[in-house]
PDB file of C-alpha atoms in Angstrom:
ATOM      1  CA  MET S  10     -30.097 -45.280 114.741  1.00  0.00           C
ATOM      2  CA  HIS S  11     -28.465 -41.884 115.298  1.00  0.00           C
ATOM      3  CA  LEU S  12     -30.541 -39.869 117.807  1.00  0.00           C
ATOM      4  CA  ASN S  13     -30.303 -36.785 115.610  1.00  0.00           C
ATOM      5  CA  ALA S  14     -31.723 -38.817 112.742  1.00  0.00           C
ATOM      6  CA  VAL S  15     -34.720 -39.808 114.877  1.00  0.00           C
ATOM      7  CA  LYS S  16     -35.364 -36.206 115.865  1.00  0.00           C
ATOM      8  CA  ILE S  17     -35.008 -34.977 112.301  1.00  0.00           C
ATOM      9  CA  ARG S  18     -37.350 -37.648 110.997  1.00  0.00           C
ATOM     10  CA  ARG S  19     -39.999 -36.567 113.511  1.00  0.00           C
ATOM     11  CA  MET S  20     -39.392 -32.972 112.494  1.00  0.00           C
ATOM     12  CA  ALA S  21     -39.877 -33.916 108.854  1.00  0.00           C
ATOM     13  CA  LYS S  22     -43.280 -35.483 109.547  1.00  0.00           C
ATOM     14  CA  ASN S  23     -44.334 -32.484 111.619  1.00  0.00           C
ATOM     15  CA  ARG S  24     -43.276 -30.114 108.861  1.00  0.00           C
ATOM     16  CA  TYR S  25     -45.260 -32.089 106.298  1.00  0.00           C
ATOM     17  CA  HIS S  26     -48.388 -32.013 108.439  1.00  0.00           C
ATOM     18  CA  HIS S  27     -48.007 -28.229 108.543  1.00  0.00           C
ATOM     19  CA  GLY S  28     -47.776 -28.027 104.751  1.00  0.00           C
ATOM     20  CA  GLU S  29     -44.012 -27.525 104.502  1.00  0.00           C
ATOM     21  CA  LEU S  30     -43.224 -30.433 102.196  1.00  0.00           C
ATOM     22  CA  ARG S  31     -39.974 -29.008 100.781  1.00  0.00           C
ATOM     23  CA  GLY S  32     -38.509 -28.514 104.245  1.00  0.00           C
ATOM     24  CA  ALA S  33     -39.787 -31.922 105.337  1.00  0.00           C
ATOM     25  CA  LEU S  34     -38.015 -33.618 102.434  1.00  0.00           C
ATOM     26  CA  LEU S  35     -34.782 -31.830 103.335  1.00  0.00           C
ATOM     27  CA  ASP S  36     -35.145 -32.986 106.936  1.00  0.00           C
ATOM     28  CA  ALA S  37     -35.737 -36.568 105.812  1.00  0.00           C
ATOM     29  CA  ALA S  38     -32.735 -36.465 103.478  1.00  0.00           C
ATOM     30  CA  GLU S  39     -30.539 -35.172 106.294  1.00  0.00           C
ATOM     31  CA  ALA S  40     -31.596 -38.058 108.526  1.00  0.00           C
ATOM     32  CA  LEU S  41     -30.862 -40.540 105.744  1.00  0.00           C
ATOM     33  CA  VAL S  42     -27.419 -39.038 105.165  1.00  0.00           C
ATOM     34  CA  ARG S  43     -26.594 -39.565 108.836  1.00  0.00           C
ATOM     35  CA  GLU S  44     -27.766 -43.177 108.695  1.00  0.00           C
ATOM     36  CA  ARG S  45     -26.387 -44.314 105.349  1.00  0.00           C
ATOM     37  CA  GLY S  46     -24.109 -41.641 103.952  1.00  0.00           C
ATOM     38  CA  VAL S  47     -24.560 -39.419 100.926  1.00  0.00           C
ATOM     39  CA  GLU S  48     -25.098 -42.211  98.385  1.00  0.00           C
ATOM     40  CA  GLY S  49     -27.039 -44.822 100.355  1.00  0.00           C
ATOM     41  CA  TRP S  50     -30.618 -43.709  99.743  1.00  0.00           C
ATOM     42  CA  SER S  51     -33.064 -42.505  97.087  1.00  0.00           C
ATOM     43  CA  LEU S  52     -35.567 -39.700  96.598  1.00  0.00           C
ATOM     44  CA  ARG S  53     -38.285 -42.316  96.902  1.00  0.00           C
ATOM     45  CA  GLU S  54     -37.023 -43.294 100.358  1.00  0.00           C
ATOM     46  CA  ALA S  55     -36.938 -39.666 101.456  1.00  0.00           C
ATOM     47  CA  SER S  56     -40.533 -39.290 100.259  1.00  0.00           C
ATOM     48  CA  LEU S  57     -41.652 -42.383 102.165  1.00  0.00           C
ATOM     49  CA  GLN S  58     -39.988 -41.093 105.335  1.00  0.00           C
ATOM     50  CA  VAL S  59     -42.205 -38.022 105.125  1.00  0.00           C
ATOM     51  CA  GLY S  60     -45.275 -39.999 104.122  1.00  0.00           C
ATOM     52  CA  VAL S  61     -45.842 -38.757 100.576  1.00  0.00           C
ATOM     53  CA  SER S  62     -45.532 -40.317  97.146  1.00  0.00           C
ATOM     54  CA  PRO S  63     -42.401 -39.754  95.043  1.00  0.00           C
ATOM     55  CA  SER S  64     -44.525 -37.805  92.562  1.00  0.00           C
ATOM     56  CA  ALA S  65     -45.280 -35.266  95.297  1.00  0.00           C
ATOM     57  CA  ALA S  66     -41.573 -34.874  95.969  1.00  0.00           C
ATOM     58  CA  TYR S  67     -40.918 -34.186  92.288  1.00  0.00           C
ATOM     59  CA  HIS S  68     -42.918 -30.983  92.607  1.00  0.00           C
ATOM     60  CA  HIS S  69     -40.024 -29.630  94.683  1.00  0.00           C
ATOM     61  CA  PHE S  70     -36.987 -31.594  93.480  1.00  0.00           C
ATOM     62  CA  SER S  71     -36.550 -32.918  89.959  1.00  0.00           C
ATOM     63  CA  SER S  72     -34.100 -35.587  91.128  1.00  0.00           C
ATOM     64  CA  ARG S  73     -32.270 -37.015  94.094  1.00  0.00           C
ATOM     65  CA  GLU S  74     -29.266 -34.904  93.098  1.00  0.00           C
ATOM     66  CA  GLY S  75     -31.407 -31.789  93.309  1.00  0.00           C
ATOM     67  CA  LEU S  76     -32.463 -32.710  96.839  1.00  0.00           C
ATOM     68  CA  VAL S  77     -28.845 -33.393  97.853  1.00  0.00           C
ATOM     69  CA  HIS S  78     -27.708 -30.084  96.372  1.00  0.00           C
ATOM     70  CA  ALA S  79     -30.409 -28.156  98.232  1.00  0.00           C
ATOM     71  CA  LEU S  80     -29.554 -29.935 101.480  1.00  0.00           C
ATOM     72  CA  SER S  81     -25.895 -29.057 100.997  1.00  0.00           C
ATOM     73  CA  GLY S  82     -26.856 -25.397 100.727  1.00  0.00           C
ATOM     74  CA  ARG S  83     -28.875 -25.579 103.912  1.00  0.00           C
ATOM     75  CA  VAL S  84     -26.022 -27.266 105.785  1.00  0.00           C
ATOM     76  CA  LEU S  85     -23.497 -24.667 104.587  1.00  0.00           C
ATOM     77  CA  ALA S  86     -25.809 -21.851 105.672  1.00  0.00           C
ATOM     78  CA  GLN S  87     -26.147 -23.430 109.122  1.00  0.00           C
ATOM     79  CA  LEU S  88     -22.372 -23.813 109.320  1.00  0.00           C
ATOM     80  CA  GLY S  89     -21.941 -20.157 108.411  1.00  0.00           C
ATOM     81  CA  GLU S  90     -24.293 -19.141 111.223  1.00  0.00           C
ATOM     82  CA  ARG S  91     -22.490 -21.438 113.672  1.00  0.00           C
ATOM     83  CA  LEU S  92     -19.077 -20.004 112.789  1.00  0.00           C
ATOM     84  CA  SER S  93     -20.389 -16.453 112.930  1.00  0.00           C
ATOM     85  CA  LEU S  94     -21.648 -17.066 116.467  1.00  0.00           C
ATOM     86  CA  ALA S  95     -18.330 -18.680 117.408  1.00  0.00           C
ATOM     87  CA  VAL S  96     -16.226 -15.690 116.343  1.00  0.00           C
ATOM     88  CA  ASN S  97     -18.614 -13.198 117.918  1.00  0.00           C
ATOM     89  CA  ASP S  98     -18.417 -15.055 121.230  1.00  0.00           C
ATOM     90  CA  ALA S  99     -14.621 -15.066 121.153  1.00  0.00           C
ATOM     91  CA  SER S 100     -12.232 -12.477 122.520  1.00  0.00           C
ATOM     92  CA  SER S 101     -11.320  -9.759 120.038  1.00  0.00           C
ATOM     93  CA  GLU S 102      -7.709  -9.923 121.163  1.00  0.00           C
ATOM     94  CA  GLY S 103      -5.155 -10.895 118.514  1.00  0.00           C
ATOM     95  CA  GLN S 104      -5.925 -14.084 116.634  1.00  0.00           C
ATOM     96  CA  GLN S 105      -8.602 -15.414 118.997  1.00  0.00           C
ATOM     97  CA  ARG S 106     -11.530 -14.897 116.652  1.00  0.00           C
ATOM     98  CA  LEU S 107      -9.843 -16.830 113.849  1.00  0.00           C
ATOM     99  CA  ILE S 108      -8.904 -19.575 116.297  1.00  0.00           C
ATOM    100  CA  ALA S 109     -12.552 -19.750 117.370  1.00  0.00           C
ATOM    101  CA  TYR S 110     -13.563 -20.030 113.708  1.00  0.00           C
ATOM    102  CA  ALA S 111     -11.174 -22.915 113.141  1.00  0.00           C
ATOM    103  CA  ARG S 112     -12.213 -24.741 116.294  1.00  0.00           C
ATOM    104  CA  GLY S 113     -15.859 -24.358 115.360  1.00  0.00           C
ATOM    105  CA  TYR S 114     -15.195 -25.737 111.884  1.00  0.00           C
ATOM    106  CA  VAL S 115     -13.236 -28.753 113.122  1.00  0.00           C
ATOM    107  CA  SER S 116     -15.702 -29.590 115.890  1.00  0.00           C
ATOM    108  CA  TRP S 117     -18.611 -29.338 113.421  1.00  0.00           C
ATOM    109  CA  ALA S 118     -16.939 -31.836 111.093  1.00  0.00           C
ATOM    110  CA  LEU S 119     -16.185 -34.233 113.945  1.00  0.00           C
ATOM    111  CA  ASP S 120     -19.662 -33.930 115.473  1.00  0.00           C
ATOM    112  CA  ASP S 121     -21.458 -34.637 112.192  1.00  0.00           C
ATOM    113  CA  PRO S 122     -19.042 -36.265 109.719  1.00  0.00           C
ATOM    114  CA  ALA S 123     -21.631 -37.634 107.288  1.00  0.00           C
ATOM    115  CA  VAL S 124     -23.311 -34.260 106.892  1.00  0.00           C
ATOM    116  CA  ALA S 125     -19.916 -32.561 106.634  1.00  0.00           C
ATOM    117  CA  ARG S 126     -18.980 -34.864 103.753  1.00  0.00           C
ATOM    118  CA  LEU S 127     -22.266 -33.985 102.066  1.00  0.00           C
ATOM    119  CA  ALA S 128     -21.704 -30.243 102.408  1.00  0.00           C
ATOM    120  CA  PHE S 129     -18.395 -30.266 100.575  1.00  0.00           C
ATOM    121  CA  GLY S 130     -19.165 -32.973  98.060  1.00  0.00           C
ATOM    122  CA  ALA S 131     -22.299 -31.546  96.455  1.00  0.00           C
ATOM    123  CA  GLY S 132     -20.800 -28.350  95.060  1.00  0.00           C
ATOM    124  CA  GLU S 133     -21.624 -24.714  95.683  1.00  0.00           C
ATOM    125  CA  PRO S 134     -25.341 -23.941  96.237  1.00  0.00           C
ATOM    126  CA  GLU S 135     -27.092 -22.328  93.294  1.00  0.00           C
ATOM    127  CA  ILE S 136     -28.647 -19.654  95.515  1.00  0.00           C
ATOM    128  CA  PRO S 137     -26.340 -17.325  97.506  1.00  0.00           C
ATOM    129  CA  LEU S 138     -26.325 -17.972 101.246  1.00  0.00           C
ATOM    130  CA  SER S 139     -27.136 -15.312 103.816  1.00  0.00           C
ATOM    131  CA  THR S 140     -24.083 -16.345 105.883  1.00  0.00           C
ATOM    132  CA  HIS S 141     -21.451 -18.239 103.932  1.00  0.00           C
ATOM    133  CA  PRO S 142     -18.547 -19.846 105.869  1.00  0.00           C
ATOM    134  CA  HIS S 143     -16.079 -18.297 103.412  1.00  0.00           C
ATOM    135  CA  ASP S 144     -17.440 -14.806 104.069  1.00  0.00           C
ATOM    136  CA  VAL S 145     -17.109 -15.225 107.834  1.00  0.00           C
ATOM    137  CA  LEU S 146     -13.449 -16.205 107.400  1.00  0.00           C
ATOM    138  CA  ALA S 147     -12.730 -13.374 104.973  1.00  0.00           C
ATOM    139  CA  THR S 148     -14.318 -10.832 107.313  1.00  0.00           C
ATOM    140  CA  GLU S 149     -12.194 -11.997 110.227  1.00  0.00           C
ATOM    141  CA  LEU S 150      -9.009 -11.742 108.174  1.00  0.00           C
ATOM    142  CA  ASP S 151      -9.977  -8.214 107.161  1.00  0.00           C
ATOM    143  CA  ARG S 152     -10.560  -7.423 110.825  1.00  0.00           C
ATOM    144  CA  LEU S 153      -7.104  -8.763 111.691  1.00  0.00           C
ATOM    145  CA  VAL S 154      -5.516  -6.536 109.047  1.00  0.00           C
ATOM    146  CA  ASP S 155      -7.399  -3.492 110.360  1.00  0.00           C
ATOM    147  CA  ALA S 156      -6.175  -4.283 113.882  1.00  0.00           C
ATOM    148  CA  GLY S 157      -2.570  -4.488 112.707  1.00  0.00           C
ATOM    149  CA  GLY S 158      -2.280  -8.238 113.283  1.00  0.00           C
ATOM    150  CA  LEU S 159      -1.605  -9.021 109.626  1.00  0.00           C
ATOM    151  CA  GLY S 160       0.030  -6.952 106.932  1.00  0.00           C
ATOM    152  CA  ALA S 161      -2.203  -5.755 104.114  1.00  0.00           C
ATOM    153  CA  SER S 162       0.203  -7.169 101.529  1.00  0.00           C
ATOM    154  CA  ALA S 163      -0.308 -10.682 102.948  1.00  0.00           C
ATOM    155  CA  ARG S 164      -4.094 -10.459 102.930  1.00  0.00           C
ATOM    156  CA  PRO S 165      -4.936 -11.370  99.291  1.00  0.00           C
ATOM    157  CA  GLY S 166      -5.841 -15.054  99.138  1.00  0.00           C
ATOM    158  CA  ALA S 167      -5.142 -15.647 102.828  1.00  0.00           C
ATOM    159  CA  GLU S 168      -8.586 -17.142 103.400  1.00  0.00           C
ATOM    160  CA  PHE S 169      -7.808 -19.964 100.970  1.00  0.00           C
ATOM    161  CA  LEU S 170      -4.608 -20.826 102.816  1.00  0.00           C
ATOM    162  CA  LEU S 171      -6.386 -20.903 106.170  1.00  0.00           C
ATOM    163  CA  TRP S 172      -9.338 -22.813 104.766  1.00  0.00           C
ATOM    164  CA  ALA S 173      -7.008 -25.413 103.221  1.00  0.00           C
ATOM    165  CA  ALA S 174      -5.254 -25.884 106.555  1.00  0.00           C
ATOM    166  CA  ILE S 175      -8.416 -26.019 108.676  1.00  0.00           C
ATOM    167  CA  HIS S 176     -10.348 -28.234 106.283  1.00  0.00           C
ATOM    168  CA  GLY S 177      -7.326 -30.484 105.888  1.00  0.00           C
ATOM    169  CA  LEU S 178      -7.040 -30.997 109.632  1.00  0.00           C
ATOM    170  CA  ALA S 179     -10.779 -31.629 109.941  1.00  0.00           C
ATOM    171  CA  THR S 180     -10.671 -34.205 107.137  1.00  0.00           C
ATOM    172  CA  LEU S 181      -7.679 -36.023 108.607  1.00  0.00           C
ATOM    173  CA  LEU S 182      -9.406 -36.221 111.980  1.00  0.00           C
ATOM    174  CA  VAL S 183     -12.733 -37.372 110.547  1.00  0.00           C
ATOM    175  CA  GLU S 184     -11.065 -40.098 108.500  1.00  0.00           C
ATOM    176  CA  GLY S 185      -8.984 -41.241 111.474  1.00  0.00           C
ATOM    177  CA  LEU S 186      -5.688 -40.497 109.749  1.00  0.00           C
ATOM    178  CA  VAL S 187      -4.725 -38.190 112.624  1.00  0.00           C
ATOM    179  CA  ARG S 188      -5.811 -38.991 116.182  1.00  0.00           C
ATOM    180  CA  HIS S 189      -5.796 -37.107 119.478  1.00  0.00           C
ATOM    181  CA  ASP S 190      -6.776 -38.230 122.942  1.00  0.00           C
ATOM    182  CA  ASP S 191      -9.578 -35.739 123.554  1.00  0.00           C
ATOM    183  CA  HIS S 192     -11.309 -32.561 122.387  1.00  0.00           C
ATOM    184  CA  GLU S 193      -8.966 -30.359 124.366  1.00  0.00           C
ATOM    185  CA  ALA S 194      -5.993 -31.746 122.443  1.00  0.00           C
ATOM    186  CA  ILE S 195      -7.838 -31.176 119.160  1.00  0.00           C
ATOM    187  CA  ASP S 196      -8.560 -27.573 120.147  1.00  0.00           C
ATOM    188  CA  LEU S 197      -4.888 -26.993 120.953  1.00  0.00           C
ATOM    189  CA  GLN S 198      -3.770 -28.557 117.684  1.00  0.00           C
ATOM    190  CA  THR S 199      -6.265 -26.389 115.802  1.00  0.00           C
ATOM    191  CA  GLU S 200      -4.985 -23.270 117.545  1.00  0.00           C
ATOM    192  CA  ARG S 201      -1.401 -24.179 116.689  1.00  0.00           C
ATOM    193  CA  LEU S 202      -2.369 -24.675 113.061  1.00  0.00           C
ATOM    194  CA  VAL S 203      -4.004 -21.253 112.796  1.00  0.00           C
ATOM    195  CA  ARG S 204      -1.104 -19.500 114.517  1.00  0.00           C
ATOM    196  CA  THR S 205       1.390 -21.269 112.233  1.00  0.00           C
ATOM    197  CA  VAL S 206      -0.388 -20.206 109.035  1.00  0.00           C
ATOM    198  CA  LEU S 207      -0.776 -16.620 110.233  1.00  0.00           C
ATOM    199  CA  SER S 208       2.856 -16.522 111.350  1.00  0.00           C
ATOM    200  CA  GLY S 209       3.940 -17.663 107.910  1.00  0.00           C
ATOM    201  CA  LEU S 210       1.828 -14.994 106.257  1.00  0.00           C
ATOM    202  CA  ALA S 211       3.296 -12.356 108.568  1.00  0.00           C
ATOM    203  CA  GLN S 212       6.803 -13.309 107.428  1.00  0.00           C
ATOM    204  CA  GLU S 213       6.113 -12.530 103.797  1.00  0.00           C
ATOM    205  CA  PRO S 214       8.049  -9.414 102.713  1.00  0.00           C
ATOM    206  CA  PRO S 215       5.833  -6.624 101.366  1.00  0.00           C
ATOM    207  CA  GLU S 216       7.730  -6.677  98.087  1.00  0.00           C
ATOM    208  CA  ALA S 217       7.211 -10.417  97.563  1.00  0.00           C
ATOM    209  CA  LEU S 218       6.172 -11.602  94.137  1.00  0.00           C
ATOM    210  CA  ALA S 219       2.446 -11.720  93.550  1.00  0.00           C
ATOM    211  CA  TRP S 220       1.171 -15.189  94.404  1.00  0.00           C
ATOM    212  CA  PRO S 221      -1.342 -16.954  92.155  1.00  0.00           C
ATOM    213  CA  GLN S 222      -4.774 -16.034  93.441  1.00  0.00           C
ATOM    214  CA  ALA S 223      -7.136 -18.920  94.149  1.00  0.00           C
ATOM    215  CA  ARG S 224     -10.856 -18.726  93.564  1.00  0.00           C
ATOM    216  CA  SER S 225     -13.896 -20.844  94.291  1.00  0.00           C
ATOM    217  CA  ALA S 226     -17.416 -21.063  92.943  1.00  0.00           C
ATOM    218  CA  HIS S 227     -18.454 -18.779  95.778  1.00  0.00           C
ATOM    219  CA  THR S 228     -15.838 -16.085  95.104  1.00  0.00           C
ATOM    220  CA  GLU S 229     -16.607 -16.227  91.385  1.00  0.00           C
ATOM    221  CA  ARG S 230     -20.257 -15.662  92.202  1.00  0.00           C
ATOM    222  CA  LEU S 231     -19.337 -12.692  94.405  1.00  0.00           C
ATOM    223  CA  ALA S 232     -17.357 -11.204  91.532  1.00  0.00           C
ATOM    224  CA  GLN S 233     -20.302 -11.644  89.180  1.00  0.00           C
ATOM    225  CA  GLN S 234     -22.664 -10.186  91.753  1.00  0.00           C
ATOM    226  CA  ALA S 235     -20.504  -7.072  92.025  1.00  0.00           C
ATOM    227  CA  VAL S 236     -20.860  -6.559  88.261  1.00  0.00           C
ATOM    228  CA  HIS S 237     -24.532  -7.605  87.953  1.00  0.00           C
ATOM    229  CA  PRO S 238     -26.185  -7.241  91.393  1.00  0.00           C
ATOM    230  CA  GLU S 239     -29.656  -7.333  89.876  1.00  0.00           C
ATOM    231  CA  ARG S 240     -29.183 -10.967  88.818  1.00  0.00           C
ATOM    232  CA  HIS S 241     -28.591 -12.311  92.320  1.00  0.00           C
ATOM    233  CA  GLU S 242     -30.871 -12.831  95.275  1.00  0.00           C
ATOM    234  CA  THR S 243     -29.685 -13.550  98.806  1.00  0.00           C
ATOM    235  CA  ILE S 244     -31.784 -16.048 100.722  1.00  0.00           C
ATOM    236  CA  ALA S 245     -32.788 -15.442 104.308  1.00  0.00           C
ATOM    237  CA  GLY S 246     -31.230 -17.456 107.093  1.00  0.00           C
ATOM    238  CA  ASP S 247     -34.514 -19.276 107.827  1.00  0.00           C
ATOM    239  CA  ARG S 248     -36.376 -19.988 104.627  1.00  0.00           C
ATOM    240  CA  SER S 249     -39.593 -21.957 104.350  1.00  0.00           C
ATOM    241  CA  ASP S 250     -37.532 -24.905 103.094  1.00  0.00           C
ATOM    242  CA  GLY S 251     -35.466 -24.817 106.283  1.00  0.00           C
ATOM    243  CA  ALA S 252     -32.314 -23.412 104.675  1.00  0.00           C
TER     244      ALA S 252
END
């Protein structure tokens, strides 16, 4: 059994004994994902791991899919915090912060592939995250433009190009379709990838035709929030459910 799964299962039981059943169920689900994958378990099994009946779990999650969706949101929030720390620890010189972001993303996927698959297979969380991975990337690209490292005309949609490249590399590595000898080689390959994408963006002429602008569930939510801020609530980084 995965050591992290053992620790998380113990955490789940401790949470339950302290009256935090929602967070305990999320912990149990995370341990099950690591052991069996996203599809290999049920809400009943998660309940039994915590030591409660399935009917008790239904007070917090109407279905297994609801539990998976909530866990995905928690994982994405944790990833956002991890990437935020990575860029803040990096040198502010040139492209180093974006390289740190990419390395953090790739290493996260390789360190915890089952949970990474969960995070991007369950869809966008229903509740906005306090630190979303997309927002960290967008902020760093804005910072690069302000520092003169990327032209303002190349900025629109640049986060989707970088995300596609970084996520693509992470997926290829996780699935074993691309292999490297060690983590140092992976870090160097990740750096090369980021520099290549940014170099391509820098070569775009200012008068280039407008490219089609991508969007995601998250960016659509941000657009709606700008129009109707009263309809949206941002969750804290450490909620009672462990998000």
